[in-house]
């Protein structure tokens, strides 16, 4: 029986992460904020109005980087403590305190980029030639030069940065604090409900009546908040549109894709090909689920059920470590040392508690070790989730050691490649080490239902929906709940066709993801998984050579474009081939599930 979640103070400390590596105490955190403000004031006094030569440029950027290195742990401490308990008044106030400082710092430091872009190109080029460390930063600044506004305008916009983040904070507050789910009842039995319980338990519950009732109860509660949530989202979209127009971009898509270092072609291709060519494979998978579970009809509320719920291995946190170390052993000693430390030094927050953010993520503060948030459900598929987040951790563990703070982070387009790579390595390892038909089917179904469904379907359908939204915003039109519902339902119906009945409430799925407040992020999951699918095949076929090349990609951080990073790993994403090959591979996995199921049923 699923139980209600405990409060944060009731969970075992060993299941929580240790934020003391960032700050030992609240006093240390507050002291850091004061020191940052003092350093910013000194920096402003020394360099404002004086950045006029290559030597001064490089000196200023060196100090500028130092300030950001101090900002990172403060911001991380504030955000991570809030993410584990959004009911905590102390955490809320700490987050607000940092946001206020951050806005002030951004405003005071805005003169750096303003003065740099006003310099003649030859002066900037000389600075680029004289410093490998800041070459990347300055080259990207030159690209953005045409979109830079008057220094006073930049300063004012920077001062409003905290306010501009308001819509997302409002969304998160509504989601995690204001929405309170009642228990739902079936045949006289009462079942607890929350965001975490729905996504971790009820969504994949084998009992059809319980699962569908949970979906109905969950959606009904979301529906009560749809108009507030839609207004929050529209505010965010209008801020992005206004910024895009002010800076002179041709479209909001150009504005959002610039930092990703890819053009609209790669963005549209990812969405269009998957919507058209993956859909038939996933409909076959939905039909298989329907047949195995004996469902009269397949509904949206049934898509997350396991192919074989009776064969869902339970696993402890400690056992997960052995699986992950064995699977990721191919990555080498340094990588395994990071995995070992992540468990031993409490980099991972496993606990399930009220007020904790949903889903999973990895935060990798520069100058410190990564932190991973996950709500451990003891299901074997959590090994894939944890391996995914450790992929992010391993990426920045390498990149942060090799690159300076401005060079460590790659384009958003590439960000999900190292994470999904780890999921593929886990799957390959599990398949190699068992001939049991049921276990083999479980592993393959986990790859399809967890790795590919999550990244190639869930997030891609978000991206297709999001594209419709931005096309409307680009026309200067607002959105509201009925419009967002219509967009979401139309995308779901297009993808699933007549294989799946789109349950009432499915259109509200747009309310569940914070990704929409992160620009054009959702499509990058499938982009990253396209790259990692191809690289994982190389690891299987070529062994150490492919691993060594992949490690160099991780170390490169953001010093190269996504196209260049993929090329380093032997994948050419300028063509359709990697994506088409990956879609075909998913098709073969689903065909294998059909064959295995027939073989198992015949025995």
Coordinates of C-alpha atoms in Angstrom, one line a residue:
X1 CA 0.0 0.0 0.0
X2 CA 1.4 3.4 -1.0
X3 CA 1.7 5.7 2.0
X4 CA 1.4 9.5 2.4
X5 CA 4.8 11.2 2.2
X6 CA 6.6 12.2 5.4
X7 CA 7.9 15.7 6.1
X8 CA 11.5 16.6 5.4
X9 CA 12.4 16.3 9.1
X10 CA 11.2 12.8 9.2
X11 CA 13.3 11.2 6.5
X12 CA 16.6 9.4 7.3
X13 CA 19.6 11.8 7.0
X14 CA 21.6 9.2 5.0
X15 CA 19.0 9.4 2.2
X16 CA 19.5 13.2 1.9
X17 CA 22.3 15.1 0.3
X18 CA 25.0 17.0 2.3
X19 CA 24.9 20.7 1.4
X20 CA 27.6 21.4 3.9
X21 CA 30.2 21.1 1.2
X22 CA 28.8 24.3 -0.1
X23 CA 28.3 26.1 3.2
X24 CA 28.7 24.8 6.7
X25 CA 26.1 27.2 8.1
X26 CA 23.6 29.9 7.4
X27 CA 26.1 32.4 8.7
X28 CA 28.7 31.3 6.1
X29 CA 26.1 31.7 3.4
X30 CA 25.2 35.2 4.5
X31 CA 28.9 36.1 4.8
X32 CA 29.4 34.9 1.2
X33 CA 26.6 37.2 0.0
X34 CA 28.2 40.2 1.7
X35 CA 31.7 39.4 0.3
X36 CA 30.3 39.0 -3.2
X37 CA 28.6 42.4 -3.0
X38 CA 31.8 44.0 -1.8
X39 CA 33.9 42.4 -4.6
X40 CA 31.4 43.5 -7.2
X41 CA 31.6 47.1 -5.9
X42 CA 35.4 47.0 -6.1
X43 CA 35.3 45.5 -9.6
X44 CA 32.9 48.2 -10.8
X45 CA 35.1 50.9 -9.4
X46 CA 38.2 49.6 -11.0
X47 CA 36.9 48.6 -14.5
X48 CA 33.8 50.6 -15.4
X49 CA 34.5 52.9 -18.3
X50 CA 38.0 51.6 -18.6
X51 CA 37.8 48.4 -20.6
X52 CA 39.6 49.7 -23.7
X53 CA 42.6 47.5 -24.5
X54 CA 43.4 43.7 -24.9
X55 CA 45.3 43.8 -21.6
X56 CA 42.5 45.4 -19.6
X57 CA 39.9 43.1 -21.3
X58 CA 41.8 40.0 -20.1
X59 CA 42.4 41.4 -16.6
X60 CA 38.8 42.3 -16.2
X61 CA 37.5 38.9 -17.5
X62 CA 39.8 37.2 -15.0
X63 CA 38.3 39.1 -12.1
X64 CA 34.8 38.8 -13.7
X65 CA 35.2 35.0 -13.7
X66 CA 36.3 35.0 -10.1
X67 CA 33.1 36.8 -9.1
X68 CA 30.9 34.2 -10.8
X69 CA 32.9 31.4 -9.2
X70 CA 31.8 32.8 -5.8
X71 CA 28.2 33.4 -7.0
X72 CA 27.7 29.7 -8.0
X73 CA 27.9 28.0 -4.6
X74 CA 25.6 30.7 -3.1
X75 CA 23.0 30.2 -5.8
X76 CA 23.3 26.4 -5.7
X77 CA 22.9 26.4 -1.9
X78 CA 19.8 28.5 -2.1
X79 CA 18.2 26.6 -4.9
X80 CA 19.0 23.1 -3.7
X81 CA 17.7 23.6 -0.2
X82 CA 14.5 24.9 -1.6
X83 CA 14.1 22.0 -4.1
X84 CA 14.1 19.5 -1.3
X85 CA 11.4 21.3 0.8
X86 CA 9.5 24.1 -0.8
X87 CA 7.3 24.3 2.4
X88 CA 10.3 25.6 4.3
X89 CA 9.9 29.3 5.1
X90 CA 13.7 29.5 5.8
X91 CA 14.5 28.0 2.3
X92 CA 12.0 30.3 0.6
X93 CA 13.5 33.4 2.3
X94 CA 17.1 32.2 1.5
X95 CA 16.1 31.8 -2.2
X96 CA 14.6 35.3 -2.3
X97 CA 17.7 36.8 -0.6
X98 CA 20.0 35.3 -3.3
X99 CA 17.7 36.3 -6.1
X100 CA 17.8 39.9 -4.9
X101 CA 21.6 39.9 -4.7
X102 CA 21.9 38.2 -8.1
X103 CA 19.7 40.8 -9.8
X104 CA 21.8 43.6 -8.1
X105 CA 25.1 41.9 -9.2
X106 CA 23.9 41.4 -12.8
X107 CA 22.8 45.0 -13.1
X108 CA 26.2 46.3 -11.7
X109 CA 28.2 44.0 -13.9
X110 CA 26.2 44.5 -17.1
X111 CA 28.7 47.2 -18.2
X112 CA 31.3 44.5 -18.9
X113 CA 29.6 43.1 -22.0
X114 CA 28.3 46.5 -23.0
X115 CA 31.8 47.9 -23.1
X116 CA 33.2 44.9 -24.8
X117 CA 30.8 45.0 -27.7
X118 CA 31.4 48.7 -28.2
X119 CA 35.1 48.1 -28.9
X120 CA 36.4 47.7 -32.4
X121 CA 36.4 44.1 -33.6
X122 CA 40.1 44.3 -34.1
X123 CA 40.7 45.0 -30.4
X124 CA 38.5 42.1 -29.4
X125 CA 40.2 39.9 -31.9
X126 CA 43.6 40.8 -30.5
X127 CA 42.3 39.8 -27.0
X128 CA 41.0 36.5 -28.4
X129 CA 44.4 35.8 -30.0
X130 CA 46.2 36.6 -26.7
X131 CA 44.1 34.4 -24.4
X132 CA 42.9 30.8 -25.0
X133 CA 41.1 31.0 -21.7
X134 CA 38.6 33.7 -22.8
X135 CA 38.7 33.1 -26.5
X136 CA 35.4 31.2 -26.5
X137 CA 33.6 33.8 -24.3
X138 CA 34.7 36.6 -26.6
X139 CA 33.9 34.8 -29.8
X140 CA 30.3 34.1 -28.6
X141 CA 30.0 37.8 -27.5
X142 CA 31.0 38.9 -31.1
X143 CA 28.1 36.7 -32.4
X144 CA 25.7 38.5 -30.0
X145 CA 27.1 41.9 -30.7
X146 CA 24.3 42.8 -33.1
X147 CA 21.7 42.1 -30.5
X148 CA 23.3 44.1 -27.7
X149 CA 21.3 47.2 -26.5
X150 CA 22.4 50.5 -25.1
X151 CA 24.4 50.0 -21.8
X152 CA 21.8 51.7 -19.7
X153 CA 19.1 49.5 -21.1
X154 CA 21.2 46.4 -20.5
X155 CA 21.7 47.6 -16.9
X156 CA 18.0 48.1 -16.4
X157 CA 17.1 44.7 -17.9
X158 CA 19.7 43.0 -15.7
X159 CA 18.2 44.7 -12.6
X160 CA 14.8 43.2 -13.5
X161 CA 16.3 39.6 -13.9
X162 CA 14.7 38.4 -10.6
X163 CA 11.4 39.9 -11.6
X164 CA 11.6 38.2 -15.1
X165 CA 12.0 34.9 -13.3
X166 CA 8.8 35.6 -11.4
X167 CA 6.5 33.5 -13.7
X168 CA 8.5 30.3 -13.1
X169 CA 8.6 30.9 -9.4
X170 CA 4.8 31.5 -9.4
X171 CA 4.4 28.3 -11.4
X172 CA 6.5 26.3 -8.9
X173 CA 4.8 27.8 -5.9
X174 CA 1.4 26.9 -7.3
X175 CA 2.5 23.4 -8.2
X176 CA 4.3 22.5 -5.0
X177 CA 2.6 24.6 -2.3
X178 CA -0.9 25.6 -3.3
X179 CA -2.1 22.4 -5.1
X180 CA -3.2 20.0 -2.4
X181 CA -4.4 16.6 -3.6
X182 CA -7.2 14.8 -1.7
X183 CA -7.1 11.1 -1.3
X184 CA -9.0 9.2 -3.9
X185 CA -11.4 6.3 -3.2
X186 CA -12.2 3.0 -4.9
X187 CA -14.6 0.5 -3.5
X188 CA -14.4 2.0 0.0
X189 CA -10.6 2.0 0.1
X190 CA -8.7 5.4 0.3
X191 CA -5.5 6.1 -1.6
X192 CA -3.1 9.1 -0.9
X193 CA -2.2 11.4 -3.8
X194 CA 0.5 13.9 -4.6
X195 CA 2.7 14.9 -7.6
X196 CA 5.4 12.5 -6.5
X197 CA 3.1 9.6 -5.7
X198 CA 1.3 10.0 -9.0
X199 CA 4.4 10.1 -11.1
X200 CA 6.3 7.5 -9.1
X201 CA 3.6 5.1 -8.3
X202 CA 0.0 5.5 -9.6
X203 CA 0.9 6.3 -13.2
X204 CA 2.4 2.9 -13.5
X205 CA 0.1 1.0 -11.2
X206 CA -0.8 -2.4 -12.6
X207 CA -4.4 -2.3 -11.3
X208 CA -6.3 -0.6 -14.1
X209 CA -9.1 0.7 -11.9
X210 CA -6.7 2.2 -9.4
X211 CA -4.5 3.7 -12.1
X212 CA -7.3 5.3 -14.1
X213 CA -9.0 6.6 -10.9
X214 CA -5.7 8.1 -9.8
X215 CA -5.3 9.8 -13.3
X216 CA -8.8 11.2 -13.0
X217 CA -8.3 12.5 -9.5
X218 CA -4.9 14.0 -10.4
X219 CA -6.2 15.6 -13.6
X220 CA -9.3 17.0 -11.8
X221 CA -7.1 18.8 -9.3
X222 CA -4.8 20.2 -12.0
X223 CA -7.9 21.5 -13.8
X224 CA -8.8 23.7 -10.8
X225 CA -5.5 25.5 -11.3
X226 CA -5.2 25.6 -15.1
X227 CA -6.1 29.3 -15.5
X228 CA -3.6 30.5 -13.0
X229 CA -0.9 28.2 -14.4
X230 CA -1.7 29.3 -18.0
X231 CA -1.4 33.0 -17.0
X232 CA 2.0 32.4 -15.3
X233 CA 3.2 30.7 -18.5
X234 CA 1.8 33.4 -20.8
X235 CA 3.7 36.0 -18.7
X236 CA 6.9 34.1 -19.2
X237 CA 6.3 33.8 -23.0
X238 CA 5.5 37.5 -23.3
X239 CA 8.8 38.4 -21.5
X240 CA 10.6 36.2 -24.0
X241 CA 8.8 37.7 -27.0
X242 CA 9.4 41.3 -25.8
X243 CA 13.1 40.5 -25.2
X244 CA 13.4 39.0 -28.7
X245 CA 11.8 42.0 -30.3
X246 CA 13.8 44.5 -28.3
X247 CA 17.0 42.9 -29.3
X248 CA 16.1 42.7 -33.0
X249 CA 15.8 39.0 -33.6
X250 CA 13.9 37.9 -36.6
X251 CA 11.8 35.5 -34.5
X252 CA 11.5 34.2 -31.0
X253 CA 12.9 30.9 -32.3
X254 CA 16.1 32.7 -33.5
X255 CA 16.4 34.3 -30.1
X256 CA 16.0 31.0 -28.2
X257 CA 18.2 28.9 -30.5
X258 CA 21.2 31.3 -30.6
X259 CA 22.7 30.1 -27.4
X260 CA 22.2 26.5 -28.5
X261 CA 24.5 27.1 -31.4
X262 CA 22.2 25.3 -33.8
X263 CA 19.8 26.7 -36.5
X264 CA 16.1 26.2 -37.0
X265 CA 16.7 23.3 -39.4
X266 CA 18.1 20.9 -36.7
X267 CA 15.3 22.0 -34.3
X268 CA 12.5 21.4 -36.8
X269 CA 14.0 18.2 -38.1
X270 CA 14.1 16.6 -34.7
X271 CA 10.4 17.3 -34.1
X272 CA 9.1 16.6 -37.6
X273 CA 10.9 13.3 -38.2
X274 CA 10.0 11.8 -34.8
X275 CA 6.3 12.9 -35.0
X276 CA 6.1 11.2 -38.4
X277 CA 8.4 8.2 -38.3
X278 CA 8.5 7.1 -34.6
X279 CA 4.7 7.3 -34.2
X280 CA 4.0 4.0 -36.0
X281 CA 6.5 2.1 -33.8
X282 CA 5.1 3.6 -30.6
X283 CA 1.6 2.8 -31.6
X284 CA 2.7 -0.9 -32.0
X285 CA 4.1 -0.7 -28.5
X286 CA 0.8 0.7 -27.2
X287 CA -1.1 -2.1 -28.9
X288 CA 1.3 -4.6 -27.3
X289 CA 0.7 -3.2 -23.8
X290 CA -3.1 -3.3 -24.5
X291 CA -2.9 -7.0 -25.5
X292 CA -0.7 -8.1 -22.6
X293 CA -2.8 -6.4 -20.0
X294 CA -6.1 -7.5 -21.6
X295 CA -7.4 -4.0 -21.9
X296 CA -10.7 -3.4 -23.8
X297 CA -9.2 -0.1 -24.9
X298 CA -5.8 1.6 -24.5
X299 CA -6.0 5.1 -23.0
X300 CA -3.5 7.8 -22.3
X301 CA -3.7 6.9 -18.6
X302 CA -2.4 3.4 -19.4
X303 CA 0.8 4.3 -21.3
X304 CA 3.2 4.2 -18.4
X305 CA 2.3 0.7 -17.2
X306 CA 5.0 -2.0 -17.3
X307 CA 4.9 -4.7 -19.9
X308 CA 5.3 -7.2 -17.1
X309 CA 4.4 -5.8 -13.7
X310 CA 5.0 -9.1 -12.0
X311 CA 8.6 -8.9 -13.1
X312 CA 9.5 -5.5 -11.8
X313 CA 12.6 -6.1 -9.6
X314 CA 12.7 -4.2 -6.4
X315 CA 16.1 -2.7 -5.5
X316 CA 17.7 -1.0 -2.6
X317 CA 19.8 2.2 -2.8
X318 CA 22.9 0.1 -1.9
X319 CA 22.1 -2.5 -4.6
X320 CA 21.7 0.3 -7.2
X321 CA 25.3 1.2 -6.6
X322 CA 26.6 -2.2 -7.7
X323 CA 24.5 -2.2 -10.9
X324 CA 25.6 1.3 -11.8
X325 CA 29.3 0.7 -11.1
X326 CA 29.2 -2.6 -13.1
X327 CA 27.5 -0.9 -16.0
X328 CA 29.6 2.2 -16.1
X329 CA 32.9 0.4 -15.5
X330 CA 33.6 0.7 -19.2
X331 CA 34.1 4.5 -18.6
X332 CA 37.3 4.0 -16.6
X333 CA 38.6 4.4 -13.0
X334 CA 38.2 8.2 -12.7
X335 CA 34.6 7.9 -13.7
X336 CA 33.9 5.1 -11.3
X337 CA 35.7 7.0 -8.5
X338 CA 33.1 9.8 -9.1
X339 CA 30.2 7.3 -8.8
X340 CA 31.7 5.9 -5.6
X341 CA 32.0 9.3 -4.1
X342 CA 28.5 10.3 -5.1
X343 CA 27.1 7.6 -2.8
X344 CA 29.7 7.8 0.0
X345 CA 29.8 11.6 0.3
X346 CA 26.0 12.0 0.0
X347 CA 25.9 13.9 -3.3
X348 CA 22.5 12.3 -3.9
X349 CA 19.1 13.1 -2.3
X350 CA 17.1 9.9 -2.4
X351 CA 14.4 10.8 0.1
X352 CA 10.7 11.1 -0.7
X353 CA 9.1 13.8 1.3
X354 CA 6.4 16.5 1.0
X355 CA 7.5 19.7 -0.6
X356 CA 10.2 18.1 -2.6
X357 CA 10.6 18.9 -6.3
X358 CA 9.2 16.3 -8.7
X359 CA 11.3 14.3 -11.2
X360 CA 15.1 14.2 -11.0
X361 CA 17.9 16.5 -11.9
X362 CA 21.6 17.1 -11.5
X363 CA 23.1 20.4 -10.4
X364 CA 26.9 20.7 -11.1
X365 CA 28.2 23.9 -9.4
X366 CA 31.5 25.0 -10.7
X367 CA 34.3 24.4 -8.2
X368 CA 32.3 21.8 -6.3
X369 CA 31.0 18.3 -6.8
X370 CA 27.7 17.6 -8.5
X371 CA 24.4 17.1 -6.6
X372 CA 21.6 14.8 -7.7
X373 CA 17.9 14.9 -6.8
X374 CA 15.8 11.8 -7.2
X375 CA 12.8 10.4 -5.3
X376 CA 13.8 6.8 -4.8
X377 CA 10.9 4.4 -5.3
X378 CA 12.9 1.1 -5.0
X379 CA 11.9 0.1 -8.5
X380 CA 14.6 -1.2 -10.8
X381 CA 13.8 1.4 -13.4
X382 CA 15.2 4.0 -11.0
X383 CA 18.6 2.6 -11.8
X384 CA 18.1 4.1 -15.3
X385 CA 17.1 7.5 -13.8
X386 CA 20.0 7.6 -11.5
X387 CA 22.4 6.5 -14.2
X388 CA 21.0 9.4 -16.4
X389 CA 21.7 12.0 -13.7
X390 CA 25.1 10.5 -13.0
X391 CA 25.7 11.1 -16.7
X392 CA 25.2 14.8 -16.2
X393 CA 27.4 14.6 -13.1
X394 CA 30.2 12.8 -15.0
X395 CA 30.0 15.3 -17.8
X396 CA 30.5 18.3 -15.6
X397 CA 32.9 16.5 -13.2
X398 CA 35.2 16.3 -16.3
X399 CA 34.3 19.6 -17.9
X400 CA 34.6 21.7 -14.7
X401 CA 38.0 20.3 -14.0
X402 CA 39.3 20.9 -17.5
X403 CA 37.7 24.3 -18.4
X404 CA 37.2 27.7 -16.8
X405 CA 33.7 28.8 -15.6
X406 CA 32.8 30.4 -19.0
X407 CA 33.9 27.3 -21.0
X408 CA 32.5 24.4 -19.0
X409 CA 28.9 24.4 -20.1
X410 CA 28.1 23.2 -23.6
X411 CA 25.1 24.1 -25.7
X412 CA 21.7 23.0 -24.5
X413 CA 21.4 21.0 -27.7
X414 CA 24.1 18.6 -26.4
X415 CA 23.4 18.6 -22.7
X416 CA 21.3 15.4 -22.7
X417 CA 23.8 13.3 -24.7
X418 CA 26.1 12.3 -21.7
X419 CA 23.0 11.5 -19.5
X420 CA 21.2 9.3 -22.0
X421 CA 24.5 7.7 -22.9
X422 CA 24.6 6.3 -19.4
X423 CA 21.1 4.8 -19.7
X424 CA 22.3 3.0 -22.9
X425 CA 25.4 1.7 -21.1
X426 CA 23.2 0.3 -18.2
X427 CA 20.8 -1.3 -20.7
X428 CA 23.7 -2.9 -22.7
X429 CA 25.3 -4.2 -19.6
X430 CA 22.1 -5.8 -18.3
X431 CA 21.4 -7.4 -21.7
X432 CA 24.9 -8.8 -21.9
X433 CA 24.7 -10.5 -18.5
X434 CA 21.4 -12.5 -18.7
X435 CA 19.8 -15.0 -21.0
X436 CA 16.6 -15.2 -19.0
X437 CA 13.8 -14.4 -21.4
X438 CA 11.7 -12.5 -18.9
X439 CA 14.6 -10.5 -17.6
X440 CA 15.7 -9.7 -21.2
X441 CA 12.1 -8.5 -22.0
X442 CA 12.1 -6.5 -18.8
X443 CA 15.4 -4.8 -19.8
X444 CA 14.3 -4.0 -23.4
X445 CA 10.9 -2.8 -22.2
X446 CA 12.7 -0.5 -19.7
X447 CA 14.8 0.9 -22.5
X448 CA 11.6 1.5 -24.5
X449 CA 9.4 2.7 -21.7
X450 CA 12.0 4.6 -19.7
X451 CA 14.8 5.7 -21.9
X452 CA 13.2 6.2 -25.2
X453 CA 9.6 6.8 -24.1
X454 CA 10.7 9.5 -21.7
X455 CA 13.2 11.2 -23.9
X456 CA 11.9 10.5 -27.4
X457 CA 8.2 10.6 -26.7
X458 CA 7.3 12.5 -23.6
X459 CA 9.8 15.3 -24.1
X460 CA 9.4 15.3 -27.9
X461 CA 5.6 15.7 -27.6
X462 CA 6.3 18.6 -25.2
X463 CA 8.5 20.1 -27.9
X464 CA 5.9 19.7 -30.7
X465 CA 3.3 21.3 -28.4
X466 CA 5.8 24.1 -27.4
X467 CA 6.5 24.8 -31.1
X468 CA 2.8 25.5 -31.6
X469 CA 2.8 27.8 -28.6
X470 CA 5.8 29.8 -29.8
X471 CA 4.4 30.1 -33.3
X472 CA 1.4 31.8 -31.8
X473 CA 3.5 34.0 -29.5
X474 CA 5.6 35.0 -32.5
X475 CA 2.5 36.3 -34.2
X476 CA 2.0 38.6 -31.2
X477 CA -0.9 36.6 -29.7
X478 CA -1.3 35.5 -26.1
X479 CA -2.2 32.1 -24.8
X480 CA -4.7 30.9 -22.2
X481 CA -5.7 27.5 -20.7
X482 CA -8.2 26.5 -23.4
X483 CA -5.7 27.3 -26.2
X484 CA -2.9 25.4 -24.4
X485 CA -5.3 22.5 -23.8
X486 CA -6.2 22.4 -27.5
X487 CA -2.6 22.5 -28.6
X488 CA -1.6 19.7 -26.2
X489 CA -4.5 17.5 -27.2
X490 CA -3.9 18.0 -30.9
X491 CA -0.3 16.9 -30.6
X492 CA -1.2 13.8 -28.5
X493 CA -3.9 12.8 -31.0
X494 CA -1.6 13.3 -34.0
X495 CA 1.1 11.1 -32.5
X496 CA -1.0 8.3 -31.1
X497 CA -3.7 8.2 -33.8
X498 CA -6.4 5.6 -33.2
X499 CA -4.0 3.3 -31.1
X500 CA -4.6 5.3 -27.9
X501 CA -7.7 7.1 -26.6
X502 CA -6.6 10.5 -25.3
X503 CA -8.2 10.4 -21.9
X504 CA -10.0 13.5 -20.6
X505 CA -7.4 15.3 -18.6
X506 CA -4.5 14.3 -20.8
X507 CA -4.6 17.8 -22.4
X508 CA -3.5 19.2 -19.0
X509 CA -0.1 17.4 -19.2
X510 CA 1.4 20.8 -20.1
X511 CA 0.9 21.9 -16.5
X512 CA 3.2 19.3 -15.1
X513 CA 6.6 20.3 -16.6
X514 CA 9.0 23.1 -15.6
X515 CA 10.8 22.7 -19.0
X516 CA 8.6 25.3 -20.7
X517 CA 10.3 28.0 -18.6
X518 CA 13.7 26.9 -19.9
X519 CA 13.4 28.1 -23.6
X520 CA 13.5 25.4 -26.3
X521 CA 14.7 22.7 -23.9
X522 CA 12.3 19.7 -24.4
X523 CA 13.5 18.7 -27.9
X524 CA 17.1 18.5 -26.8
X525 CA 16.4 15.2 -24.9
X526 CA 15.8 13.4 -28.2
X527 CA 18.7 15.3 -29.8
X528 CA 21.0 14.1 -27.0
X529 CA 19.7 10.6 -27.1
X530 CA 20.2 10.4 -30.9
X531 CA 23.9 11.2 -30.3
X532 CA 24.3 8.8 -27.3
X533 CA 22.5 5.9 -29.1
X534 CA 25.0 6.1 -31.9
X535 CA 28.0 6.5 -29.5
X536 CA 26.8 3.6 -27.3
X537 CA 26.8 1.4 -30.4
X538 CA 30.4 2.5 -31.0
X539 CA 31.3 1.5 -27.5
X540 CA 29.8 -1.9 -28.0
X541 CA 31.6 -2.4 -31.3
X542 CA 34.9 -0.6 -30.8
X543 CA 35.5 -0.6 -27.0
X544 CA 38.2 1.6 -25.5
X545 CA 38.7 3.7 -28.6
X546 CA 35.1 4.9 -28.5
X547 CA 35.3 5.4 -24.7
X548 CA 38.4 7.5 -24.9
X549 CA 36.9 9.7 -27.6
X550 CA 33.8 10.1 -25.6
X551 CA 35.8 11.1 -22.5
X552 CA 37.5 13.8 -24.6
X553 CA 34.1 15.1 -25.6
X554 CA 33.1 15.4 -21.9
X555 CA 36.3 17.3 -21.1
X556 CA 35.7 19.7 -24.0
X557 CA 32.7 21.2 -22.1
X558 CA 31.4 24.2 -24.1
X559 CA 34.5 25.0 -26.1
X560 CA 33.0 23.5 -29.2
X561 CA 29.6 23.6 -30.9
X562 CA 27.1 20.6 -30.7
X563 CA 28.0 19.7 -34.3
X564 CA 31.7 19.6 -33.4
X565 CA 31.2 17.7 -30.1
X566 CA 29.1 15.1 -31.9
X567 CA 31.7 14.8 -34.7
X568 CA 34.4 14.2 -32.0
X569 CA 32.4 11.2 -30.9
X570 CA 32.0 10.0 -34.5
X571 CA 28.4 11.2 -35.1
X572 CA 27.4 13.6 -38.0
X573 CA 24.3 15.4 -36.8
X574 CA 24.3 17.7 -39.9
X575 CA 22.5 14.8 -41.7
X576 CA 19.3 12.9 -40.9
X577 CA 21.1 9.6 -40.7
X578 CA 21.8 9.4 -36.9
X579 CA 18.1 10.3 -36.1
X580 CA 16.7 7.9 -38.7
X581 CA 19.0 5.1 -37.5
X582 CA 17.9 5.8 -33.9
X583 CA 14.2 5.7 -34.8
X584 CA 14.8 2.4 -36.7
X585 CA 16.7 1.0 -33.6
X586 CA 13.7 1.8 -31.4
X587 CA 11.5 -0.1 -34.0
X588 CA 13.7 -3.1 -33.7
X589 CA 13.5 -3.0 -29.9
X590 CA 9.7 -3.0 -30.1
X591 CA 9.7 -5.8 -32.6
X592 CA 11.9 -7.8 -30.3
X593 CA 9.5 -7.2 -27.4
X594 CA 6.6 -8.6 -29.5
X595 CA 8.7 -11.7 -30.4
X596 CA 9.8 -12.2 -26.8
X597 CA 6.3 -11.9 -25.5
X598 CA 5.0 -14.5 -28.0
X599 CA 7.9 -16.8 -27.0
X600 CA 7.2 -16.4 -23.3
X601 CA 3.5 -16.9 -23.7
X602 CA 4.0 -20.1 -25.7
X603 CA 6.2 -21.7 -23.0

